PDB file of C-alpha atoms in Angstrom:
ATOM      1  CA  UNK A   1      19.941   5.662 -17.907  1.00 28.00           C
ATOM      2  CA  UNK A   2      17.199   3.057 -17.877  1.00 28.00           C
ATOM      3  CA  UNK A   3      19.227   0.046 -18.980  1.00 30.00           C
ATOM      4  CA  UNK A   4      17.483  -2.150 -16.416  1.00 33.00           C
ATOM      5  CA  UNK A   5      14.105  -1.675 -18.088  1.00 28.00           C
ATOM      6  CA  UNK A   6      12.918  -4.784 -19.974  1.00 31.00           C
ATOM      7  CA  UNK A   7      12.646  -4.277 -23.734  1.00 29.00           C
ATOM      8  CA  UNK A   8      11.255  -6.395 -26.552  1.00 30.00           C
ATOM      9  CA  UNK A   9      13.756  -8.540 -28.377  1.00 31.00           C
ATOM     10  CA  UNK A  10      15.067  -6.756 -31.478  1.00 32.00           C
ATOM     11  CA  UNK A  11      14.190  -9.666 -33.758  1.00 34.00           C
ATOM     12  CA  UNK A  12      10.678 -10.134 -32.402  1.00 36.00           C
ATOM     13  CA  UNK A  13       7.996  -8.870 -34.813  1.00 38.00           C
ATOM     14  CA  UNK A  14       5.738  -6.263 -33.255  1.00 37.00           C
ATOM     15  CA  UNK A  15       2.570  -8.022 -34.335  1.00 36.00           C
ATOM     16  CA  UNK A  16       3.540 -11.157 -32.434  1.00 36.00           C
ATOM     17  CA  UNK A  17       3.976  -9.455 -29.077  1.00 40.00           C
ATOM     18  CA  UNK A  18       1.431 -10.213 -26.432  1.00 46.00           C
ATOM     19  CA  UNK A  19      -0.574  -7.060 -25.782  1.00 44.00           C
ATOM     20  CA  UNK A  20      -0.741  -7.614 -22.031  1.00 47.00           C
ATOM     21  CA  UNK A  21       3.018  -8.160 -21.813  1.00 50.00           C
ATOM     22  CA  UNK A  22       3.662  -5.019 -23.848  1.00 53.00           C
ATOM     23  CA  UNK A  23       1.387  -2.996 -21.585  1.00 59.00           C
ATOM     24  CA  UNK A  24       3.175  -4.378 -18.529  1.00 62.00           C
ATOM     25  CA  UNK A  25       6.558  -3.388 -19.985  1.00 72.00           C
ATOM     26  CA  UNK A  26       5.271   0.098 -20.748  1.00 77.00           C
ATOM     27  CA  UNK A  27       3.955   0.466 -17.199  1.00 77.00           C
ATOM     28  CA  UNK A  28       7.253  -0.738 -15.754  1.00 80.00           C
ATOM     29  CA  UNK A  29       9.172   1.721 -17.913  1.00 89.00           C
ATOM     30  CA  UNK A  30       7.010   4.634 -16.770  1.00 91.00           C
ATOM     31  CA  UNK A  31       7.367   3.544 -13.152  1.00 89.00           C
ATOM     32  CA  UNK A  32      11.151   3.430 -13.489  1.00 91.00           C
ATOM     33  CA  UNK A  33      11.162   6.909 -15.016  1.00 95.00           C
ATOM     34  CA  UNK A  34       8.939   8.219 -12.211  1.00 95.00           C
ATOM     35  CA  UNK A  35      11.154   6.661  -9.527  1.00 94.00           C
ATOM     36  CA  UNK A  36      14.313   8.108 -11.060  1.00 94.00           C
ATOM     37  CA  UNK A  37      12.706  11.548 -11.258  1.00 96.00           C
ATOM     38  CA  UNK A  38      11.632  11.284  -7.611  1.00 96.00           C
ATOM     39  CA  UNK A  39      15.180  10.310  -6.648  1.00 94.00           C
ATOM     40  CA  UNK A  40      16.521  13.405  -8.426  1.00 95.00           C
ATOM     41  CA  UNK A  41      13.844  15.662  -6.963  1.00 96.00           C
ATOM     42  CA  UNK A  42      14.335  14.522  -3.366  1.00 95.00           C
ATOM     43  CA  UNK A  43      18.128  14.683  -3.777  1.00 93.00           C
ATOM     44  CA  UNK A  44      17.838  18.369  -4.775  1.00 91.00           C
ATOM     45  CA  UNK A  45      19.890  17.705  -7.911  1.00 85.00           C
ATOM     46  CA  UNK A  46      17.984  20.574  -9.498  1.00 82.00           C
ATOM     47  CA  UNK A  47      16.533  23.660  -7.775  1.00 88.00           C
ATOM     48  CA  UNK A  48      12.878  23.259  -6.906  1.00 92.00           C
ATOM     49  CA  UNK A  49      10.293  25.592  -8.393  1.00 92.00           C
ATOM     50  CA  UNK A  50       8.729  28.347  -6.315  1.00 92.00           C
ATOM     51  CA  UNK A  51       5.457  26.416  -6.063  1.00 92.00           C
ATOM     52  CA  UNK A  52       7.137  23.665  -4.020  1.00 95.00           C
ATOM     53  CA  UNK A  53       6.400  23.977  -0.298  1.00 94.00           C
ATOM     54  CA  UNK A  54       8.433  21.561   1.863  1.00 93.00           C
ATOM     55  CA  UNK A  55       6.394  19.858   4.583  1.00 91.00           C
ATOM     56  CA  UNK A  56       7.439  18.838   8.109  1.00 88.00           C
ATOM     57  CA  UNK A  57       9.761  15.846   8.499  1.00 87.00           C
ATOM     58  CA  UNK A  58      11.227  16.255   4.988  1.00 91.00           C
ATOM     59  CA  UNK A  59       8.005  15.390   3.178  1.00 93.00           C
ATOM     60  CA  UNK A  60       6.888  16.961  -0.117  1.00 95.00           C
ATOM     61  CA  UNK A  61       3.385  17.144  -1.570  1.00 94.00           C
ATOM     62  CA  UNK A  62       2.837  14.911  -4.583  1.00 94.00           C
ATOM     63  CA  UNK A  63       0.368  17.329  -6.163  1.00 94.00           C
ATOM     64  CA  UNK A  64       3.139  19.934  -6.213  1.00 95.00           C
ATOM     65  CA  UNK A  65       5.764  17.484  -7.483  1.00 97.00           C
ATOM     66  CA  UNK A  66       3.694  16.508 -10.543  1.00 96.00           C
ATOM     67  CA  UNK A  67       3.698  20.183 -11.578  1.00 95.00           C
ATOM     68  CA  UNK A  68       7.488  20.252 -11.831  1.00 96.00           C
ATOM     69  CA  UNK A  69       8.586  20.462 -15.484  1.00 94.00           C
ATOM     70  CA  UNK A  70      10.381  17.107 -15.461  1.00 95.00           C
ATOM     71  CA  UNK A  71       7.219  15.346 -14.261  1.00 96.00           C
ATOM     72  CA  UNK A  72       4.889  17.352 -16.507  1.00 95.00           C
ATOM     73  CA  UNK A  73       6.997  16.288 -19.495  1.00 95.00           C
ATOM     74  CA  UNK A  74       5.837  12.697 -18.950  1.00 95.00           C
ATOM     75  CA  UNK A  75       2.329  13.740 -17.883  1.00 95.00           C
ATOM     76  CA  UNK A  76       2.588  11.964 -14.546  1.00 94.00           C
ATOM     77  CA  UNK A  77      -0.315  12.280 -12.115  1.00 92.00           C
ATOM     78  CA  UNK A  78      -0.485  11.698  -8.366  1.00 89.00           C
ATOM     79  CA  UNK A  79      -2.056   8.197  -8.466  1.00 83.00           C
ATOM     80  CA  UNK A  80       0.606   7.108 -10.950  1.00 87.00           C
ATOM     81  CA  UNK A  81       3.403   8.311  -8.655  1.00 91.00           C
ATOM     82  CA  UNK A  82       1.840   6.559  -5.668  1.00 85.00           C
ATOM     83  CA  UNK A  83       1.648   3.322  -7.637  1.00 80.00           C
ATOM     84  CA  UNK A  84       5.291   3.675  -8.727  1.00 86.00           C
ATOM     85  CA  UNK A  85       6.417   4.253  -5.127  1.00 87.00           C
ATOM     86  CA  UNK A  86       4.589   1.110  -3.985  1.00 80.00           C
ATOM     87  CA  UNK A  87       6.267  -0.813  -6.830  1.00 78.00           C
ATOM     88  CA  UNK A  88       9.811   0.369  -6.028  1.00 84.00           C
ATOM     89  CA  UNK A  89      11.922  -2.735  -5.337  1.00 80.00           C
ATOM     90  CA  UNK A  90      14.581  -0.594  -3.632  1.00 82.00           C
ATOM     91  CA  UNK A  91      12.084   0.738  -1.046  1.00 83.00           C
ATOM     92  CA  UNK A  92      13.626   4.207  -1.282  1.00 89.00           C
ATOM     93  CA  UNK A  93      10.612   6.283  -0.333  1.00 91.00           C
ATOM     94  CA  UNK A  94       8.123   6.740   2.486  1.00 87.00           C
ATOM     95  CA  UNK A  95       4.626   7.815   1.514  1.00 84.00           C
ATOM     96  CA  UNK A  96       1.902   9.178   3.782  1.00 82.00           C
ATOM     97  CA  UNK A  97      -1.369   9.986   2.034  1.00 75.00           C
ATOM     98  CA  UNK A  98      -0.318  12.555  -0.603  1.00 83.00           C
ATOM     99  CA  UNK A  99       3.216  13.211   0.667  1.00 91.00           C
ATOM    100  CA  UNK A 100       6.550  11.562  -0.064  1.00 94.00           C
ATOM    101  CA  UNK A 101      10.105  11.632   1.277  1.00 94.00           C
ATOM    102  CA  UNK A 102      13.230   9.522   1.280  1.00 92.00           C
ATOM    103  CA  UNK A 103      12.867   6.685   3.740  1.00 85.00           C
ATOM    104  CA  UNK A 104      14.844   7.743   6.848  1.00 78.00           C
ATOM    105  CA  UNK A 105      17.809   5.392   7.424  1.00 72.00           C
ATOM    106  CA  UNK A 106      16.844   4.895  11.064  1.00 67.00           C
ATOM    107  CA  UNK A 107      13.625   3.184   9.954  1.00 65.00           C
ATOM    108  CA  UNK A 108      15.612   0.397   8.351  1.00 62.00           C
ATOM    109  CA  UNK A 109      18.365  -0.186  10.909  1.00 69.00           C
ATOM    110  CA  UNK A 110      17.013  -3.478  12.193  1.00 82.00           C
ATOM    111  CA  UNK A 111      17.381  -6.460   9.886  1.00 88.00           C
ATOM    112  CA  UNK A 112      13.900  -7.685  10.798  1.00 90.00           C
ATOM    113  CA  UNK A 113      12.411  -4.333   9.758  1.00 87.00           C
ATOM    114  CA  UNK A 114      14.206  -4.467   6.417  1.00 87.00           C
ATOM    115  CA  UNK A 115      12.971  -8.000   5.792  1.00 92.00           C
ATOM    116  CA  UNK A 116       9.406  -7.083   6.782  1.00 92.00           C
ATOM    117  CA  UNK A 117       9.362  -4.153   4.359  1.00 89.00           C
ATOM    118  CA  UNK A 118      10.768  -6.285   1.556  1.00 91.00           C
ATOM    119  CA  UNK A 119       8.155  -8.948   2.254  1.00 95.00           C
ATOM    120  CA  UNK A 120       5.381  -6.348   2.227  1.00 92.00           C
ATOM    121  CA  UNK A 121       6.574  -5.074  -1.147  1.00 91.00           C
ATOM    122  CA  UNK A 122       6.858  -8.445  -2.876  1.00 94.00           C
ATOM    123  CA  UNK A 123       3.689  -9.970  -1.387  1.00 96.00           C
ATOM    124  CA  UNK A 124       1.450  -6.914  -1.799  1.00 92.00           C
ATOM    125  CA  UNK A 125       2.684  -4.978  -4.798  1.00 89.00           C
ATOM    126  CA  UNK A 126       5.774  -6.047  -6.676  1.00 88.00           C
ATOM    127  CA  UNK A 127       5.669  -9.653  -7.907  1.00 92.00           C
ATOM    128  CA  UNK A 128       4.934  -8.640 -11.478  1.00 88.00           C
ATOM    129  CA  UNK A 129       7.979  -6.379 -11.556  1.00 85.00           C
ATOM    130  CA  UNK A 130      10.288  -9.339 -10.931  1.00 88.00           C
ATOM    131  CA  UNK A 131       8.475 -11.791 -13.210  1.00 89.00           C
ATOM    132  CA  UNK A 132       6.685 -13.665 -10.442  1.00 94.00           C
ATOM    133  CA  UNK A 133       2.972 -14.395 -10.544  1.00 94.00           C
ATOM    134  CA  UNK A 134       0.605 -14.354  -7.599  1.00 96.00           C
ATOM    135  CA  UNK A 135      -1.139 -17.680  -7.119  1.00 96.00           C
ATOM    136  CA  UNK A 136      -4.723 -17.945  -5.892  1.00 95.00           C
ATOM    137  CA  UNK A 137      -4.949 -16.321  -2.489  1.00 95.00           C
ATOM    138  CA  UNK A 138      -1.950 -14.093  -3.224  1.00 96.00           C
ATOM    139  CA  UNK A 139       0.636 -16.770  -2.460  1.00 98.00           C
ATOM    140  CA  UNK A 140       4.168 -16.868  -3.870  1.00 98.00           C
ATOM    141  CA  UNK A 141       6.607 -19.750  -3.606  1.00 98.00           C
ATOM    142  CA  UNK A 142       9.029 -18.907  -0.817  1.00 98.00           C
ATOM    143  CA  UNK A 143      12.055 -20.292  -2.647  1.00 97.00           C
ATOM    144  CA  UNK A 144      11.257 -17.994  -5.602  1.00 97.00           C
ATOM    145  CA  UNK A 145      11.181 -15.018  -3.227  1.00 97.00           C
ATOM    146  CA  UNK A 146      14.476 -15.979  -1.581  1.00 97.00           C
ATOM    147  CA  UNK A 147      16.086 -16.289  -5.035  1.00 95.00           C
ATOM    148  CA  UNK A 148      15.409 -12.614  -5.820  1.00 92.00           C
ATOM    149  CA  UNK A 149      18.343 -10.188  -5.795  1.00 86.00           C
ATOM    150  CA  UNK A 150      16.444  -8.053  -3.292  1.00 85.00           C
ATOM    151  CA  UNK A 151      16.511 -10.976  -0.822  1.00 92.00           C
ATOM    152  CA  UNK A 152      20.184 -11.892  -1.268  1.00 89.00           C
ATOM    153  CA  UNK A 153      21.689 -13.002   2.052  1.00 92.00           C
ATOM    154  CA  UNK A 154      18.290 -13.488   3.708  1.00 94.00           C
ATOM    155  CA  UNK A 155      17.541 -16.984   4.991  1.00 96.00           C
ATOM    156  CA  UNK A 156      14.317 -18.936   5.235  1.00 97.00           C
ATOM    157  CA  UNK A 157      14.631 -18.900   9.023  1.00 97.00           C
ATOM    158  CA  UNK A 158      14.812 -15.096   9.037  1.00 96.00           C
ATOM    159  CA  UNK A 159      11.660 -14.952   6.913  1.00 97.00           C
ATOM    160  CA  UNK A 160       9.866 -17.342   9.262  1.00 97.00           C
ATOM    161  CA  UNK A 161      10.960 -15.310  12.290  1.00 96.00           C
ATOM    162  CA  UNK A 162       9.576 -12.108  10.761  1.00 95.00           C
ATOM    163  CA  UNK A 163       6.288 -13.798   9.876  1.00 95.00           C
ATOM    164  CA  UNK A 164       5.885 -15.379  13.321  1.00 94.00           C
ATOM    165  CA  UNK A 165       6.935 -12.255  15.234  1.00 90.00           C
ATOM    166  CA  UNK A 166       4.749  -9.813  13.289  1.00 84.00           C
ATOM    167  CA  UNK A 167       2.252  -8.602  15.857  1.00 80.00           C
ATOM    168  CA  UNK A 168      -0.275  -7.597  13.202  1.00 82.00           C
ATOM    169  CA  UNK A 169      -0.123 -11.012  11.501  1.00 89.00           C
ATOM    170  CA  UNK A 170       0.392  -9.449   8.086  1.00 92.00           C
ATOM    171  CA  UNK A 171       1.951 -12.540   6.504  1.00 96.00           C
ATOM    172  CA  UNK A 172       1.211 -16.240   6.267  1.00 96.00           C
ATOM    173  CA  UNK A 173       3.375 -19.231   5.309  1.00 97.00           C
ATOM    174  CA  UNK A 174       1.950 -22.598   4.276  1.00 96.00           C
ATOM    175  CA  UNK A 175       3.017 -25.748   2.483  1.00 97.00           C
ATOM    176  CA  UNK A 176       1.946 -26.033  -1.158  1.00 96.00           C
ATOM    177  CA  UNK A 177      -1.515 -27.686  -1.089  1.00 95.00           C
ATOM    178  CA  UNK A 178      -0.651 -29.363  -4.402  1.00 94.00           C
ATOM    179  CA  UNK A 179       1.932 -31.473  -2.566  1.00 95.00           C
ATOM    180  CA  UNK A 180       5.091 -30.171  -4.231  1.00 95.00           C
ATOM    181  CA  UNK A 181       6.834 -29.924  -0.860  1.00 96.00           C
ATOM    182  CA  UNK A 182       7.542 -26.227  -1.454  1.00 97.00           C
ATOM    183  CA  UNK A 183       6.483 -23.515   0.982  1.00 98.00           C
ATOM    184  CA  UNK A 184       4.350 -20.547  -0.014  1.00 98.00           C
ATOM    185  CA  UNK A 185       4.053 -17.073   1.502  1.00 98.00           C
ATOM    186  CA  UNK A 186       1.531 -14.259   1.179  1.00 97.00           C
ATOM    187  CA  UNK A 187       0.300 -11.015   2.681  1.00 95.00           C
ATOM    188  CA  UNK A 188      -3.220 -11.437   4.019  1.00 92.00           C
ATOM    189  CA  UNK A 189      -4.321  -7.903   3.012  1.00 91.00           C
ATOM    190  CA  UNK A 190      -2.999  -4.539   1.823  1.00 90.00           C
ATOM    191  CA  UNK A 191      -2.546  -5.344  -1.865  1.00 92.00           C
ATOM    192  CA  UNK A 192      -2.422  -2.788  -4.668  1.00 86.00           C
ATOM    193  CA  UNK A 193      -2.834  -5.453  -7.373  1.00 88.00           C
ATOM    194  CA  UNK A 194      -5.760  -7.744  -8.053  1.00 89.00           C
ATOM    195  CA  UNK A 195      -5.580 -11.028  -6.163  1.00 91.00           C
ATOM    196  CA  UNK A 196      -7.852 -14.000  -6.811  1.00 90.00           C
ATOM    197  CA  UNK A 197      -9.451 -15.838  -3.885  1.00 88.00           C
ATOM    198  CA  UNK A 198      -7.912 -13.869  -1.039  1.00 88.00           C
ATOM    199  CA  UNK A 199     -10.034 -15.651   1.591  1.00 86.00           C
ATOM    200  CA  UNK A 200     -11.876 -12.512   2.626  1.00 91.00           C
ATOM    201  CA  UNK A 201     -15.071 -13.045   4.589  1.00 93.00           C
ATOM    202  CA  UNK A 202     -18.014 -10.907   3.537  1.00 95.00           C
ATOM    203  CA  UNK A 203     -19.303  -8.815   6.433  1.00 95.00           C
ATOM    204  CA  UNK A 204     -23.100  -8.813   6.377  1.00 93.00           C
ATOM    205  CA  UNK A 205     -23.945  -8.524  10.086  1.00 94.00           C
ATOM    206  CA  UNK A 206     -22.792  -5.116  11.363  1.00 94.00           C
ATOM    207  CA  UNK A 207     -23.550  -6.132  14.952  1.00 93.00           C
ATOM    208  CA  UNK A 208     -20.478  -8.378  14.801  1.00 93.00           C
ATOM    209  CA  UNK A 209     -18.320  -5.237  14.846  1.00 94.00           C
ATOM    210  CA  UNK A 210     -19.828  -2.538  17.090  1.00 93.00           C
ATOM    211  CA  UNK A 211     -16.822  -0.284  16.414  1.00 93.00           C
ATOM    212  CA  UNK A 212     -15.230   0.155  13.004  1.00 95.00           C
ATOM    213  CA  UNK A 213     -12.472   2.757  12.992  1.00 95.00           C
ATOM    214  CA  UNK A 214     -10.186   4.336  10.428  1.00 95.00           C
ATOM    215  CA  UNK A 215      -7.059   6.042  11.731  1.00 92.00           C
ATOM    216  CA  UNK A 216      -5.661   9.093   9.961  1.00 91.00           C
ATOM    217  CA  UNK A 217      -3.599  12.236  10.580  1.00 88.00           C
ATOM    218  CA  UNK A 218      -4.327  15.911  11.205  1.00 87.00           C
ATOM    219  CA  UNK A 219      -2.972  16.935   7.803  1.00 82.00           C
ATOM    220  CA  UNK A 220      -5.398  14.640   5.953  1.00 86.00           C
ATOM    221  CA  UNK A 221      -8.489  15.170   8.085  1.00 90.00           C
ATOM    222  CA  UNK A 222      -9.794  18.304   6.321  1.00 86.00           C
ATOM    223  CA  UNK A 223      -9.684  16.624   2.914  1.00 88.00           C
ATOM    224  CA  UNK A 224     -11.273  13.459   4.289  1.00 92.00           C
ATOM    225  CA  UNK A 225     -14.164  15.455   5.771  1.00 91.00           C
ATOM    226  CA  UNK A 226     -14.768  16.970   2.336  1.00 89.00           C
ATOM    227  CA  UNK A 227     -14.265  13.963   0.087  1.00 91.00           C
ATOM    228  CA  UNK A 228     -14.612  10.911   2.309  1.00 95.00           C
ATOM    229  CA  UNK A 229     -12.136   8.073   2.703  1.00 95.00           C
ATOM    230  CA  UNK A 230     -10.347   6.821  -0.395  1.00 93.00           C
ATOM    231  CA  UNK A 231      -8.599   3.513  -1.006  1.00 90.00           C
ATOM    232  CA  UNK A 232      -5.933   5.366  -3.049  1.00 83.00           C
ATOM    233  CA  UNK A 233      -3.829   2.795  -4.932  1.00 77.00           C
ATOM    234  CA  UNK A 234      -4.816  -0.084  -2.641  1.00 85.00           C
ATOM    235  CA  UNK A 235      -7.692  -2.430  -3.330  1.00 90.00           C
ATOM    236  CA  UNK A 236      -9.483  -1.505  -0.107  1.00 93.00           C
ATOM    237  CA  UNK A 237      -9.885   1.144   2.565  1.00 94.00           C
ATOM    238  CA  UNK A 238      -8.610  -0.341   5.839  1.00 94.00           C
ATOM    239  CA  UNK A 239     -10.417  -0.222   9.179  1.00 95.00           C
ATOM    240  CA  UNK A 240      -9.670  -1.530  12.649  1.00 92.00           C
ATOM    241  CA  UNK A 241     -12.289  -3.437  14.688  1.00 91.00           C
ATOM    242  CA  UNK A 242     -12.016  -1.139  17.692  1.00 82.00           C
ATOM    243  CA  UNK A 243      -9.350   1.011  19.308  1.00 71.00           C
ATOM    244  CA  UNK A 244      -5.849  -0.133  20.139  1.00 58.00           C
ATOM    245  CA  UNK A 245      -5.502  -2.336  23.225  1.00 52.00           C
ATOM    246  CA  UNK A 246      -3.018  -1.554  25.966  1.00 48.00           C
ATOM    247  CA  UNK A 247      -0.088  -2.827  23.913  1.00 45.00           C
ATOM    248  CA  UNK A 248      -0.925  -0.341  21.149  1.00 49.00           C
ATOM    249  CA  UNK A 249      -1.150  -3.044  18.489  1.00 50.00           C
ATOM    250  CA  UNK A 250      -4.236  -3.306  16.293  1.00 63.00           C
ATOM    251  CA  UNK A 251      -4.434  -4.556  12.738  1.00 67.00           C
ATOM    252  CA  UNK A 252      -5.962  -2.123  10.269  1.00 71.00           C
ATOM    253  CA  UNK A 253      -4.656   1.123  11.753  1.00 76.00           C
ATOM    254  CA  UNK A 254      -1.266   2.730  12.289  1.00 78.00           C
ATOM    255  CA  UNK A 255      -0.274   3.076  15.923  1.00 77.00           C
ATOM    256  CA  UNK A 256       0.687   6.690  15.194  1.00 79.00           C
ATOM    257  CA  UNK A 257      -2.776   7.709  13.924  1.00 87.00           C
ATOM    258  CA  UNK A 258      -3.864  11.097  15.301  1.00 90.00           C
ATOM    259  CA  UNK A 259      -7.562  11.137  14.351  1.00 92.00           C
ATOM    260  CA  UNK A 260      -9.935   8.189  14.796  1.00 94.00           C
ATOM    261  CA  UNK A 261     -12.935   8.110  12.448  1.00 95.00           C
ATOM    262  CA  UNK A 262     -15.829   5.941  13.654  1.00 96.00           C
ATOM    263  CA  UNK A 263     -17.859   4.445  10.806  1.00 97.00           C
ATOM    264  CA  UNK A 264     -21.629   3.942  10.699  1.00 97.00           C
ATOM    265  CA  UNK A 265     -21.304   0.375   9.476  1.00 97.00           C
ATOM    266  CA  UNK A 266     -25.047  -0.502   9.454  1.00 97.00           C
ATOM    267  CA  UNK A 267     -25.857   2.534   7.290  1.00 97.00           C
ATOM    268  CA  UNK A 268     -23.026   1.871   4.854  1.00 97.00           C
ATOM    269  CA  UNK A 269     -23.956  -1.796   4.434  1.00 97.00           C
ATOM    270  CA  UNK A 270     -27.638  -0.882   4.053  1.00 96.00           C
ATOM    271  CA  UNK A 271     -26.718   1.497   1.227  1.00 97.00           C
ATOM    272  CA  UNK A 272     -24.863  -1.216  -0.639  1.00 96.00           C
ATOM    273  CA  UNK A 273     -21.240  -0.728   0.386  1.00 97.00           C
ATOM    274  CA  UNK A 274     -19.322  -3.981   0.664  1.00 97.00           C
ATOM    275  CA  UNK A 275     -17.201  -4.808   3.685  1.00 97.00           C
ATOM    276  CA  UNK A 276     -14.904  -7.771   4.226  1.00 95.00           C
ATOM    277  CA  UNK A 277     -12.821  -9.204   7.063  1.00 94.00           C
ATOM    278  CA  UNK A 278      -9.271 -10.398   6.385  1.00 91.00           C
ATOM    279  CA  UNK A 279      -7.487 -13.323   8.027  1.00 88.00           C
ATOM    280  CA  UNK A 280      -5.801 -10.937  10.479  1.00 88.00           C
ATOM    281  CA  UNK A 281      -9.105  -9.251  11.377  1.00 90.00           C
ATOM    282  CA  UNK A 282      -8.702  -6.082   9.318  1.00 92.00           C
ATOM    283  CA  UNK A 283     -12.004  -4.722   8.020  1.00 95.00           C
ATOM    284  CA  UNK A 284     -11.820  -3.816   4.342  1.00 95.00           C
ATOM    285  CA  UNK A 285     -14.054  -1.791   2.035  1.00 96.00           C
ATOM    286  CA  UNK A 286     -13.431  -1.186  -1.685  1.00 95.00           C
ATOM    287  CA  UNK A 287     -15.597   1.929  -1.562  1.00 96.00           C
ATOM    288  CA  UNK A 288     -17.758   3.079  -4.456  1.00 96.00           C
ATOM    289  CA  UNK A 289     -16.840   2.950  -8.149  1.00 94.00           C
ATOM    290  CA  UNK A 290     -14.230   5.664  -7.548  1.00 93.00           C
ATOM    291  CA  UNK A 291     -12.874   4.001  -4.401  1.00 94.00           C
ATOM    292  CA  UNK A 292     -14.496   6.365  -1.868  1.00 96.00           C
ATOM    293  CA  UNK A 293     -16.546   5.879   1.283  1.00 97.00           C
ATOM    294  CA  UNK A 294     -18.381   9.229   1.688  1.00 96.00           C
ATOM    295  CA  UNK A 295     -18.199  11.190   4.918  1.00 94.00           C
ATOM    296  CA  UNK A 296     -21.948  10.790   5.508  1.00 96.00           C
ATOM    297  CA  UNK A 297     -21.027   7.392   6.951  1.00 97.00           C
ATOM    298  CA  UNK A 298     -18.812   8.955   9.635  1.00 96.00           C
ATOM    299  CA  UNK A 299     -20.505   8.700  13.045  1.00 95.00           C
ATOM    300  CA  UNK A 300     -17.849  10.670  14.880  1.00 93.00           C
ATOM    301  CA  UNK A 301     -14.176  11.563  14.914  1.00 93.00           C
ATOM    302  CA  UNK A 302     -11.899  11.852  17.930  1.00 93.00           C
ATOM    303  CA  UNK A 303      -8.556  13.554  18.366  1.00 92.00           C
ATOM    304  CA  UNK A 304      -6.497  10.698  19.719  1.00 87.00           C
ATOM    305  CA  UNK A 305      -4.125  12.948  21.647  1.00 86.00           C
ATOM    306  CA  UNK A 306      -6.690  15.152  23.389  1.00 88.00           C
ATOM    307  CA  UNK A 307      -9.708  12.779  23.319  1.00 86.00           C
ATOM    308  CA  UNK A 308     -11.758  15.718  22.029  1.00 87.00           C
ATOM    309  CA  UNK A 309     -14.478  15.033  19.499  1.00 85.00           C
ATOM    310  CA  UNK A 310     -14.086  16.645  16.088  1.00 78.00           C
ATOM    311  CA  UNK A 311     -16.883  17.659  13.752  1.00 74.00           C
ATOM    312  CA  UNK A 312     -17.382  15.236  10.873  1.00 70.00           C
ATOM    313  CA  UNK A 313     -19.091  17.938   8.806  1.00 62.00           C
ATOM    314  CA  UNK A 314     -16.783  19.890   6.497  1.00 57.00           C
TER     315      UNK A 314
END
């Protein structure tokens, strides 16, 4: 069932295996198991338990899924499932906060959309799963990316078009500074793995960004008021430097966000929280040791549809 999972060579003594490589293989194996179980669950191959409550738009709650017997058998938790979904090279699932569904086919009709999603996966999450290594700054060699099975039939020109046409400037292509003549590509933010030297600028002067906003959805707002914002499986919580302009495009926030949370940046910085600015002007915060920015740093929250102000006190 899991024949595609890398295994140690039969004649390789256990004591000679690199511990890090073994751990990586174990993680990959668990991710593959989790993804296969999610595929079965969302395909309704087995009846769901009574505690499963389907959500609008074909979503299911991850905290309910992990209590299904097949997931409990492997002791999966919600963060582990989120990480597996981000690492899925087949891009089968859509995830929104703590909910998951099959990715609707209409989301991937356009070739450029498919390429953009594949680029996001390989440059932000998945290089280790296909035996590539992120260079300093998160770069990968473009020819290595194009050689992957997942990019079969995709040309360099198509990649360049997606990078140049991306209105949020998520990706960057450059020539190898070492002079090899090879091109390199990276995502400028949004990673779930550790990246060295990502060229983030430390934000020390809050007056440079009078508005710092996190966009979220009605379904998540109650939990956020209670617990604060969480980076989840990403390295940072993402913020936009102001509301969307007339064209609706702003880096750091989904255009479909329903609730806008305005952050008290001076107070958060004063209390020791770190903030950074990415190359595409997304404001990033790793949060505290647990990855949270508490709700006491929320100045206000606005319902984007009605323009009504919402209480930031749970």
